[in-house]
Amino acid sequence: MQVPEEYKKKFTKAEINELPLRQYEGPIKLIDNEEDVPDAIAKLSKCKLLGFDTETRPVFRKGLSYPPSLIQLATDDCVYLLHLSHISLSDYIKKLLSSADIIKTGVAVINDVKELRQVSPFDGKGFVDLGDLARSLEMQTNGLRNLAANLLGFRISKGVQCSNWGRKELTPQQLTYAATDAWVSREIYLKFKDLGIL
């Protein structure tokens, strides 16, 4: 399949900054209690398509690394944030991440899955990497911000990307940022589908 030529354009930072700023404005469910996990996963498991992302506490010293702090999963009407600083990467979550019947889509998902598997092993299935898809279509842009600009016509903020995702209480700005990344991932996948790519 070929992507239309207008989507092969490379965006400069200045061009992206001229676009309208959008963020996720729907309901966000923060799952930070083990008792809430089964119900959340049951609802997520009914979906055929989930936007996916993770957030990890940034590292400022060489040789140091942190496990993922958050898993974001976007449905068509809600974004669930699984706060791994409070809950475990339990069998419920791993079953969802291992389901080949549920598409989980985002950018650089292979790295995210690899980092999650270091927390607790699971057989990750059903993942679609939007960056890999963009590269296979010879698009000049393959990061989440660039793909949003190119395919959806708006920019997303990266303002709190390097904030402390390991903290026990996340700020409203962090919650919106995290939800936006998962929501946009799902929207980009749907745009590719509309273009007949998927």
Coordinates of C-alpha atoms in Angstrom, one line a residue, residues 28-164:
I28 CA -9.2 9.7 32.4
K29 CA -9.3 6.7 34.8
L30 CA -6.2 6.5 37.0
I31 CA -5.8 3.0 38.3
D32 CA -3.6 3.2 41.3
N33 CA -5.2 0.5 43.5
E34 CA -4.8 -3.2 43.0
E35 CA -8.5 -3.7 43.7
D36 CA -9.5 -1.6 40.7
V37 CA -7.3 -3.5 38.2
P38 CA -9.7 -6.5 37.4
D39 CA -12.6 -4.2 36.5
A40 CA -10.4 -1.9 34.4
I41 CA -8.8 -4.8 32.5
A42 CA -12.3 -6.4 31.9
K43 CA -13.4 -3.1 30.3
L44 CA -10.2 -2.7 28.2
S45 CA -10.4 -6.4 27.1
K46 CA -13.7 -5.7 25.4
C47 CA -12.0 -3.3 22.9
K48 CA -10.5 -4.4 19.6
L49 CA -8.2 -1.3 19.4
L50 CA -6.3 0.5 22.2
G51 CA -3.9 3.4 21.9
F52 CA -0.8 2.4 23.9
D53 CA 2.1 4.2 25.6
T54 CA 4.3 4.1 28.7
E55 CA 6.0 6.7 30.7
T56 CA 9.3 6.2 32.6
R57 CA 11.1 8.4 35.1
P58 CA 13.8 10.2 33.2
V59 CA 17.5 9.3 33.8
F60 CA 20.1 12.0 34.2
R61 CA 23.0 9.8 35.1
K62 CA 24.8 7.3 32.8
G63 CA 24.3 3.7 33.6
L64 CA 21.1 4.3 35.7
S65 CA 17.7 3.2 34.6
Y66 CA 14.2 3.0 36.0
P67 CA 11.3 0.7 35.3
P68 CA 8.2 2.1 33.5
S69 CA 6.0 4.1 35.9
L70 CA 2.8 4.2 33.9
I71 CA 1.0 2.3 31.2
Q72 CA -1.5 4.3 29.1
L73 CA -4.3 2.6 27.2
A74 CA -6.9 4.6 25.2
T75 CA -10.3 3.3 24.2
D76 CA -12.7 5.2 22.0
D77 CA -14.2 7.1 25.0
C78 CA -11.7 6.8 27.9
V79 CA -8.0 6.6 28.7
Y80 CA -6.9 4.3 31.5
L81 CA -3.6 5.1 33.3
L82 CA -2.2 2.1 35.1
H83 CA 0.1 3.6 37.7
L84 CA 2.9 1.1 38.2
S85 CA 4.2 3.1 41.2
H86 CA 1.2 1.9 43.1
I87 CA 0.1 -1.4 41.4
S88 CA 2.0 -4.5 40.2
L89 CA 2.4 -5.6 36.6
S90 CA -0.1 -8.4 37.5
D91 CA -1.4 -11.4 35.5
Y92 CA -4.5 -9.3 34.6
I93 CA -2.4 -6.7 32.9
K94 CA -0.1 -9.2 31.3
K95 CA -3.0 -11.2 29.8
L96 CA -4.2 -8.0 28.1
L97 CA -0.7 -7.2 26.8
S98 CA -0.4 -10.7 25.5
S99 CA -3.7 -10.9 23.7
A100 CA -3.2 -11.1 19.9
D101 CA -7.0 -10.3 19.5
I102 CA -6.5 -6.7 20.9
I103 CA -4.5 -4.3 18.8
K104 CA -2.3 -2.0 20.9
T105 CA -0.8 0.7 18.9
G106 CA 1.8 3.5 19.5
V107 CA 5.3 4.7 18.6
A108 CA 8.4 2.7 19.6
V109 CA 6.2 0.1 21.3
I110 CA 8.9 -2.6 21.0
N111 CA 11.0 -0.6 23.5
D112 CA 8.1 -0.1 25.8
V113 CA 7.2 -3.8 25.8
K114 CA 10.9 -4.8 26.3
E115 CA 11.1 -2.5 29.4
L116 CA 7.8 -3.9 30.8
R117 CA 9.0 -7.5 30.3
Q118 CA 12.0 -6.6 32.5
V119 CA 9.6 -5.8 35.3
S120 CA 7.7 -9.1 34.8
P121 CA 7.9 -11.5 31.8
F122 CA 5.0 -11.8 29.5
D123 CA 4.4 -12.7 25.8
G124 CA 3.6 -9.4 24.2
K125 CA 1.2 -9.8 21.2
G126 CA -1.1 -7.6 19.2
F127 CA 1.3 -4.5 19.1
V128 CA 1.4 -2.3 16.0
D129 CA 4.3 0.2 15.9
L130 CA 3.1 3.4 14.1
G131 CA 6.7 4.6 13.6
D132 CA 7.7 1.3 11.8
L133 CA 4.5 1.6 9.7
A134 CA 5.4 5.2 8.7
R135 CA 8.9 4.2 7.8
S136 CA 7.7 1.3 5.7
L137 CA 5.5 3.8 3.8
E138 CA 8.5 6.0 3.2
M139 CA 7.1 8.9 5.3
Q140 CA 9.6 11.4 6.4
T141 CA 8.1 11.7 9.8
N142 CA 7.7 8.8 12.3
G143 CA 7.7 10.2 15.8
L144 CA 4.3 10.7 17.6
R145 CA 4.4 14.5 17.5
N146 CA 5.4 14.5 13.8
L147 CA 2.8 11.9 12.9
A148 CA 0.1 13.9 14.7
A149 CA 1.1 17.0 12.8
N150 CA 1.2 15.2 9.4
L151 CA -1.9 13.0 9.7
L152 CA -4.1 14.8 12.1
G153 CA -3.2 18.4 11.5
F154 CA -2.4 19.4 15.1
R155 CA 0.4 19.5 17.5
I156 CA 0.7 17.9 20.9
S157 CA 2.7 19.2 23.8
K158 CA 5.8 17.5 25.0
G159 CA 6.1 19.9 27.9
V160 CA 6.1 17.4 30.8
Q161 CA 7.7 14.5 29.0
C162 CA 10.8 14.7 31.2
S163 CA 9.0 15.2 34.5
N164 CA 9.2 12.7 37.3

